[in-house]
Short mmCIF file of C-alpha atoms in Angstrom, two decimals:
data_model
loop_
_atom_site.label_atom_id
_atom_site.label_comp_id
_atom_site.label_asym_id
_atom_site.label_seq_id
_atom_site.Cartn_x
_atom_site.Cartn_y
_atom_site.Cartn_z
CA MET V 1 -138.94 32.81 -37.16
CA ASP V 2 -135.61 34.57 -36.67
CA LYS V 3 -137.37 37.81 -35.89
CA ASP V 4 -139.63 36.09 -33.38
CA LYS V 5 -136.66 34.33 -31.86
CA SER V 6 -134.63 37.55 -31.56
CA ASN V 7 -137.50 39.27 -29.75
CA SER V 8 -138.11 36.41 -27.35
CA VAL V 9 -137.05 36.64 -23.74
CA PRO V 10 -135.87 33.65 -21.71
CA SER V 11 -138.56 32.37 -19.39
CA GLY V 12 -136.49 33.20 -16.31
CA GLN V 13 -136.23 36.82 -17.44
CA ILE V 14 -139.95 36.94 -18.20
CA TYR V 15 -140.63 35.79 -14.62
CA ALA V 16 -138.32 38.47 -13.32
CA LEU V 17 -140.06 41.16 -15.36
CA VAL V 18 -143.52 40.28 -14.07
CA PRO V 19 -144.35 42.20 -10.87
CA GLN V 20 -144.03 39.72 -8.04
CA LYS V 21 -146.62 39.39 -5.33
CA PRO V 22 -145.03 40.68 -2.13
CA LYS V 23 -144.34 38.00 0.41
CA SER V 24 -147.27 37.69 2.78
CA THR V 25 -147.01 40.11 5.67
CA TRP V 26 -148.96 37.87 8.03
CA GLN V 27 -145.74 36.36 9.42
CA LYS V 28 -144.51 39.83 10.39
CA SER V 29 -147.81 40.44 12.13
CA CYS V 30 -147.50 37.09 13.91
CA LYS V 31 -144.06 38.03 15.15
CA GLY V 32 -145.50 41.27 16.45
CA ILE V 33 -148.32 39.39 18.19
CA VAL V 34 -145.99 36.92 19.92
CA ALA V 35 -143.39 39.53 20.90
CA GLY V 36 -146.11 41.93 22.00
CA GLY V 37 -147.83 39.33 24.18
CA ILE V 38 -144.62 38.40 25.99
CA THR V 39 -143.76 42.07 26.39
CA GLY V 40 -147.16 42.89 27.88
CA GLY V 41 -146.92 40.19 30.54
CA ILE V 42 -143.45 41.25 31.70
CA GLU V 43 -144.20 44.97 31.64
CA ILE V 44 -147.38 44.88 33.73
CA CYS V 45 -145.75 42.84 36.50
CA ILE V 46 -143.15 45.61 36.85
CA THR V 47 -145.40 48.66 36.65
CA PHE V 48 -148.73 47.61 38.18
CA PRO V 49 -148.42 49.48 41.54
CA THR V 50 -148.31 52.82 39.72
CA GLU V 51 -151.44 51.85 37.77
CA TYR V 52 -153.16 50.95 41.05
CA VAL V 53 -152.34 54.33 42.60
CA LYS V 54 -153.41 56.23 39.48
CA THR V 55 -156.77 54.47 39.41
CA GLN V 56 -157.37 55.05 43.12
CA LEU V 57 -156.75 58.78 42.75
CA GLN V 58 -159.04 59.02 39.74
CA LEU V 59 -161.84 57.24 41.60
CA ASP V 60 -161.49 59.52 44.63
CA GLU V 61 -164.30 61.92 43.74
CA ARG V 62 -164.51 63.57 47.13
CA SER V 63 -163.29 67.12 47.53
CA GLY V 64 -161.46 69.12 50.19
CA ALA V 65 -160.79 67.62 53.60
CA SER V 66 -162.99 64.59 52.92
CA LYS V 67 -160.63 63.22 50.26
CA ARG V 68 -159.40 59.74 51.10
CA TYR V 69 -155.93 60.35 49.66
CA ARG V 70 -153.81 63.49 49.75
CA GLY V 71 -151.69 62.39 46.82
CA PRO V 72 -149.78 59.45 45.27
CA VAL V 73 -147.42 58.93 48.22
CA ASP V 74 -150.29 59.06 50.72
CA CYS V 75 -152.23 56.57 48.62
CA VAL V 76 -149.30 54.14 48.82
CA LYS V 77 -148.96 54.66 52.59
CA VAL V 78 -152.67 54.14 53.27
CA THR V 79 -152.84 51.04 51.07
CA VAL V 80 -149.76 49.42 52.62
CA LYS V 81 -150.99 50.24 56.14
CA GLU V 82 -154.45 48.79 55.53
CA ARG V 83 -153.69 45.93 53.14
CA GLY V 84 -149.96 45.38 53.21
CA VAL V 85 -147.57 45.66 50.26
CA LEU V 86 -149.56 43.10 48.29
CA GLY V 87 -152.48 45.53 48.44
CA LEU V 88 -150.70 47.54 45.74
CA TYR V 89 -151.16 44.54 43.45
CA ARG V 90 -154.92 44.29 43.92
CA GLY V 91 -156.37 43.64 40.46
CA LEU V 92 -153.06 42.44 38.97
CA SER V 93 -154.58 39.17 37.81
CA VAL V 94 -157.15 41.12 35.79
CA LEU V 95 -154.59 43.36 34.16
CA LEU V 96 -152.14 40.51 33.60
CA ALA V 97 -154.84 38.48 31.88
CA GLY V 98 -155.62 41.48 29.71
CA SER V 99 -152.15 42.95 29.13
CA ILE V 100 -150.89 39.95 27.19
CA PRO V 101 -153.64 40.07 24.52
CA LYS V 102 -153.63 43.90 24.62
CA SER V 103 -149.96 44.16 23.70
CA ALA V 104 -150.30 41.28 21.26
CA VAL V 105 -153.14 43.06 19.42
CA ARG V 106 -151.39 46.45 19.59
CA PHE V 107 -148.08 45.39 18.11
CA GLY V 108 -149.57 42.81 15.77
CA ALA V 109 -151.95 45.41 14.34
CA PHE V 110 -149.21 48.05 14.10
CA GLU V 111 -146.89 45.67 12.24
CA GLN V 112 -149.73 44.83 9.86
CA PHE V 113 -150.65 48.47 9.21
CA LYS V 114 -146.99 49.41 8.94
CA SER V 115 -146.22 46.71 6.37
CA MET V 116 -149.11 48.02 4.28
CA ASN V 117 -147.87 51.62 4.31
CA VAL V 118 -144.06 51.63 4.23
CA ASP V 119 -142.30 53.02 1.17
CA GLU V 120 -139.79 51.12 -0.97
CA LYS V 121 -137.04 51.81 1.59
CA GLY V 122 -139.10 50.48 4.48
CA ASN V 123 -139.87 53.89 6.01
CA LEU V 124 -143.22 55.32 7.14
CA ALA V 125 -144.24 58.84 6.19
CA PRO V 126 -144.95 61.05 9.26
CA ALA V 127 -148.74 61.10 8.79
CA LYS V 128 -148.81 57.33 8.31
CA ARG V 129 -146.90 56.79 11.56
CA ALA V 130 -149.74 58.42 13.46
CA MET V 131 -152.44 56.66 11.42
CA CYS V 132 -150.88 53.21 11.91
CA GLY V 133 -150.57 53.91 15.63
CA MET V 134 -154.17 55.07 15.82
CA GLY V 135 -155.33 51.94 14.00
CA ALA V 136 -153.42 49.77 16.47
CA GLY V 137 -154.95 51.67 19.39
CA VAL V 138 -158.50 51.30 18.09
CA CYS V 139 -158.00 47.56 17.58
CA GLU V 140 -156.67 47.02 21.09
CA ALA V 141 -159.44 49.20 22.58
CA ILE V 142 -162.20 47.08 21.08
CA LEU V 143 -160.65 43.62 21.36
CA ALA V 144 -158.80 43.78 24.67
CA VAL V 145 -158.50 47.05 26.57
CA THR V 146 -162.13 47.96 27.28
CA PRO V 147 -163.22 44.70 28.95
CA MET V 148 -159.89 44.44 30.77
CA GLU V 149 -160.04 48.02 32.05
CA THR V 150 -163.67 47.65 33.14
CA LEU V 151 -162.81 44.60 35.25
CA LYS V 152 -159.66 46.25 36.63
CA VAL V 153 -161.44 49.44 37.69
CA LYS V 154 -164.30 47.53 39.32
CA PHE V 155 -161.82 45.30 41.17
CA ILE V 156 -159.89 48.29 42.51
CA ASN V 157 -163.12 50.15 43.29
CA ASP V 158 -164.41 47.11 45.21
CA HIS V 159 -161.12 46.93 47.11
CA THR V 160 -161.71 50.39 48.59
CA SER V 161 -165.30 49.72 49.65
CA ALA V 162 -166.20 48.98 53.28
CA ASN V 163 -167.07 45.37 52.49
CA PRO V 164 -165.13 44.04 49.45
CA GLN V 165 -167.18 41.45 47.56
CA PHE V 166 -164.72 40.03 45.06
CA LYS V 167 -162.65 37.07 46.27
CA GLY V 168 -160.50 36.67 43.18
CA PHE V 169 -160.34 37.09 39.40
CA PHE V 170 -162.82 34.40 38.44
CA HIS V 171 -165.22 35.07 41.30
CA GLY V 172 -165.12 38.83 40.74
CA SER V 173 -165.50 38.53 36.97
CA ASN V 174 -168.46 36.19 37.38
CA GLN V 175 -170.11 38.52 39.88
CA ILE V 176 -169.65 41.54 37.63
CA ILE V 177 -171.11 39.75 34.60
CA ARG V 178 -174.04 38.38 36.62
CA THR V 179 -174.77 41.77 38.18
CA TYR V 180 -174.21 44.11 35.24
CA GLY V 181 -174.45 41.79 32.22
CA PHE V 182 -171.82 40.54 29.77
CA PHE V 183 -171.86 43.66 27.62
CA SER V 184 -171.18 45.79 30.68
CA LEU V 185 -167.55 44.78 30.11
CA TRP V 186 -167.58 47.27 27.25
CA GLN V 187 -168.62 50.21 29.45
CA GLY V 188 -166.72 53.29 28.40
CA LEU V 189 -165.92 51.91 24.94
CA THR V 190 -166.10 55.33 23.28
CA PRO V 191 -163.62 57.11 25.59
CA THR V 192 -161.43 53.98 25.56
CA ILE V 193 -161.26 54.04 21.77
CA ILE V 194 -160.45 57.75 21.89
CA LYS V 195 -157.88 57.17 24.62
CA GLN V 196 -156.15 54.16 23.04
CA GLY V 197 -156.35 55.57 19.53
CA SER V 198 -154.77 58.86 20.59
CA ASN V 199 -152.36 57.06 22.92
CA GLN V 200 -150.87 54.87 20.24
CA ALA V 201 -151.07 57.55 17.56
CA ILE V 202 -148.90 59.80 19.75
CA ARG V 203 -146.58 57.06 20.99
CA PHE V 204 -145.89 55.34 17.69
CA PHE V 205 -145.58 58.68 15.90
CA VAL V 206 -143.03 59.96 18.41
CA MET V 207 -141.23 56.62 18.60
CA GLU V 208 -141.00 56.05 14.85
CA THR V 209 -139.99 59.67 14.28
CA LEU V 210 -137.19 59.52 16.85
CA LYS V 211 -135.99 56.16 15.54
CA ASN V 212 -136.00 57.47 11.97
CA TRP V 213 -134.04 60.52 13.11
CA TYR V 214 -131.46 58.36 14.88
CA ARG V 215 -131.10 56.05 11.88
CA GLY V 216 -130.76 58.90 9.43
CA GLY V 217 -133.55 57.41 7.32
CA ASP V 218 -131.93 53.96 7.03
CA PRO V 219 -134.32 51.37 8.57
CA ASN V 220 -131.49 48.80 8.76
CA VAL V 221 -129.52 50.80 11.34
CA LYS V 222 -129.89 49.29 14.84
CA VAL V 223 -131.04 51.63 17.59
CA PRO V 224 -129.34 50.74 20.93
CA THR V 225 -131.67 49.32 23.58
CA LEU V 226 -131.09 52.13 26.08
CA VAL V 227 -131.75 54.73 23.39
CA VAL V 228 -135.00 52.92 22.56
CA GLY V 229 -135.90 53.15 26.24
CA ALA V 230 -135.22 56.89 26.34
CA PHE V 231 -137.30 57.43 23.21
CA GLY V 232 -140.08 55.32 24.72
CA ALA V 233 -140.16 57.36 27.94
CA PHE V 234 -140.44 60.57 25.92
CA ALA V 235 -143.22 59.09 23.77
CA GLY V 236 -145.06 57.97 26.91
CA ALA V 237 -144.87 61.42 28.49
CA ALA V 238 -146.23 63.00 25.33
CA SER V 239 -149.24 60.67 25.38
CA VAL V 240 -149.96 61.35 29.07
CA PHE V 241 -150.18 65.10 28.66
CA GLY V 242 -152.16 64.60 25.48
CA ASN V 243 -155.00 62.45 26.77
CA THR V 244 -155.23 62.20 30.56
CA PRO V 245 -158.67 63.95 30.56
CA VAL V 246 -160.03 61.12 28.41
CA ASP V 247 -158.44 58.59 30.77
CA VAL V 248 -160.20 60.17 33.77
CA ILE V 249 -163.57 60.05 32.00
CA LYS V 250 -162.99 56.45 30.95
CA THR V 251 -162.13 55.44 34.52
CA ARG V 252 -165.31 57.06 35.91
CA LEU V 253 -167.48 55.31 33.31
CA GLN V 254 -165.98 51.93 34.21
CA GLY V 255 -166.19 52.27 38.01
CA LEU V 256 -168.89 50.88 40.30
CA ASP V 257 -170.56 54.31 40.27
CA ALA V 258 -170.80 54.45 36.47
CA HIS V 259 -174.61 54.55 36.74
CA LYS V 260 -174.31 58.21 37.77
CA TYR V 261 -173.39 59.15 34.21
CA LYS V 262 -175.61 58.95 31.14
CA ASN V 263 -172.77 58.88 28.63
CA THR V 264 -169.26 60.16 27.91
CA TRP V 265 -170.35 63.77 27.46
CA ASP V 266 -172.51 63.76 30.59
CA CYS V 267 -169.58 62.39 32.59
CA ALA V 268 -167.28 65.15 31.31
CA VAL V 269 -169.84 67.85 32.10
CA LYS V 270 -170.46 66.57 35.65
CA ILE V 271 -166.74 66.30 36.39
CA TYR V 272 -166.21 69.87 35.22
CA LYS V 273 -169.27 71.18 37.05
CA HIS V 274 -168.71 69.49 40.41
CA GLU V 275 -164.93 69.15 40.58
CA GLY V 276 -163.51 71.76 38.24
CA PRO V 277 -161.13 71.51 35.27
CA ARG V 278 -158.21 70.29 37.39
CA ALA V 279 -160.11 67.06 38.02
CA PHE V 280 -159.45 66.07 34.41
CA TYR V 281 -155.79 65.71 35.32
CA LYS V 282 -156.27 63.65 38.48
CA GLY V 283 -153.69 60.90 38.68
CA THR V 284 -151.37 62.61 36.20
CA ILE V 285 -148.24 62.19 38.31
CA PRO V 286 -148.63 58.45 38.99
CA ARG V 287 -149.83 57.94 35.42
CA LEU V 288 -146.83 59.84 34.12
CA SER V 289 -144.43 57.72 36.16
CA ARG V 290 -146.22 54.55 35.13
CA VAL V 291 -146.58 55.35 31.45
CA CYS V 292 -143.02 56.61 30.95
CA LEU V 293 -141.69 53.46 32.61
CA ASP V 294 -144.28 51.33 30.82
CA VAL V 295 -143.58 52.61 27.32
CA ALA V 296 -139.81 52.62 27.82
CA ILE V 297 -139.81 49.02 29.08
CA THR V 298 -142.35 47.91 26.48
CA PHE V 299 -140.40 49.17 23.49
CA MET V 300 -137.08 47.93 24.90
CA ILE V 301 -138.43 44.42 25.48
CA TYR V 302 -140.38 44.38 22.24
CA ASP V 303 -137.44 45.50 20.12
CA SER V 304 -135.20 42.91 21.81
CA PHE V 305 -137.65 40.09 21.09
CA MET V 306 -138.20 41.28 17.51
CA GLU V 307 -134.43 41.40 16.97
CA ALA V 308 -134.14 37.81 18.22
CA PHE V 309 -137.14 36.68 16.17
CA ASN V 310 -135.74 38.27 13.02
CA LYS V 311 -132.67 36.04 13.36
CA ILE V 312 -134.56 32.78 13.82
CA TRP V 313 -137.89 33.60 12.13
CA LYS V 314 -137.10 34.90 8.67
CA THR V 315 -139.86 36.79 6.85
CA ASP V 316 -137.90 38.80 4.26
#
């Protein structure tokens, strides 16, 4: 009895010795979803004109003197002259309706993948930063980005036609679905997955790496908001130069003239054959300005909301 008693361990200590089930990470993902959704809505209202110009330039397939636009500035001038300043916001309702769930899925998925892969100190290994970002990009491509981008491109494409047919978001969406079918909203899914997967792999990798460098490996160190913005702009630029060719192909496959292409590869071949390799970087300048601003604003707003949520919505 004495021997058994001496070897016994108080129940509280036994409980402490048993590996505890980590607290559910779903609340962290929920915080990411909410903060990401709010962030997406605010960000797109600020940056949409640059997205409009980028899309117009990518859809301008004509060459030489017959080109409709001579460049980003000319595109803005022509649009304002013909449609007024509000013309630069053509298709905003589509992107606004899609940006909220897109950002919600992106950040929610990233927080989920991140919580599954951090080490005991709360840090992500370099390879895992890219993989978590890629996973977030693939999720947003399938669940939100592809249908949203298809509608946006068709709306903008319709806007430049001689006789625009779409009277608004609901009318245009209904017409597109009736004409092309519901699953036409997923036109260009393959290049969109490649684009969003590589986008977020690059952005989150660069962002997490720069944050980790600033913190000196301590995840509890706060990164100032303006520094987050600078890191975000750099991460955005890296993603633009890394995958603009895929973005051009995706845009062509989602336009009103998508029937001209059999698939992703056929689109790439025809662009190269008829327009040359430089065509794969059409819209780079407006996309660069948009994305750098977009990613900088997104991470600044997102980090600010997450900081506030962490104070009132405890998960650790």
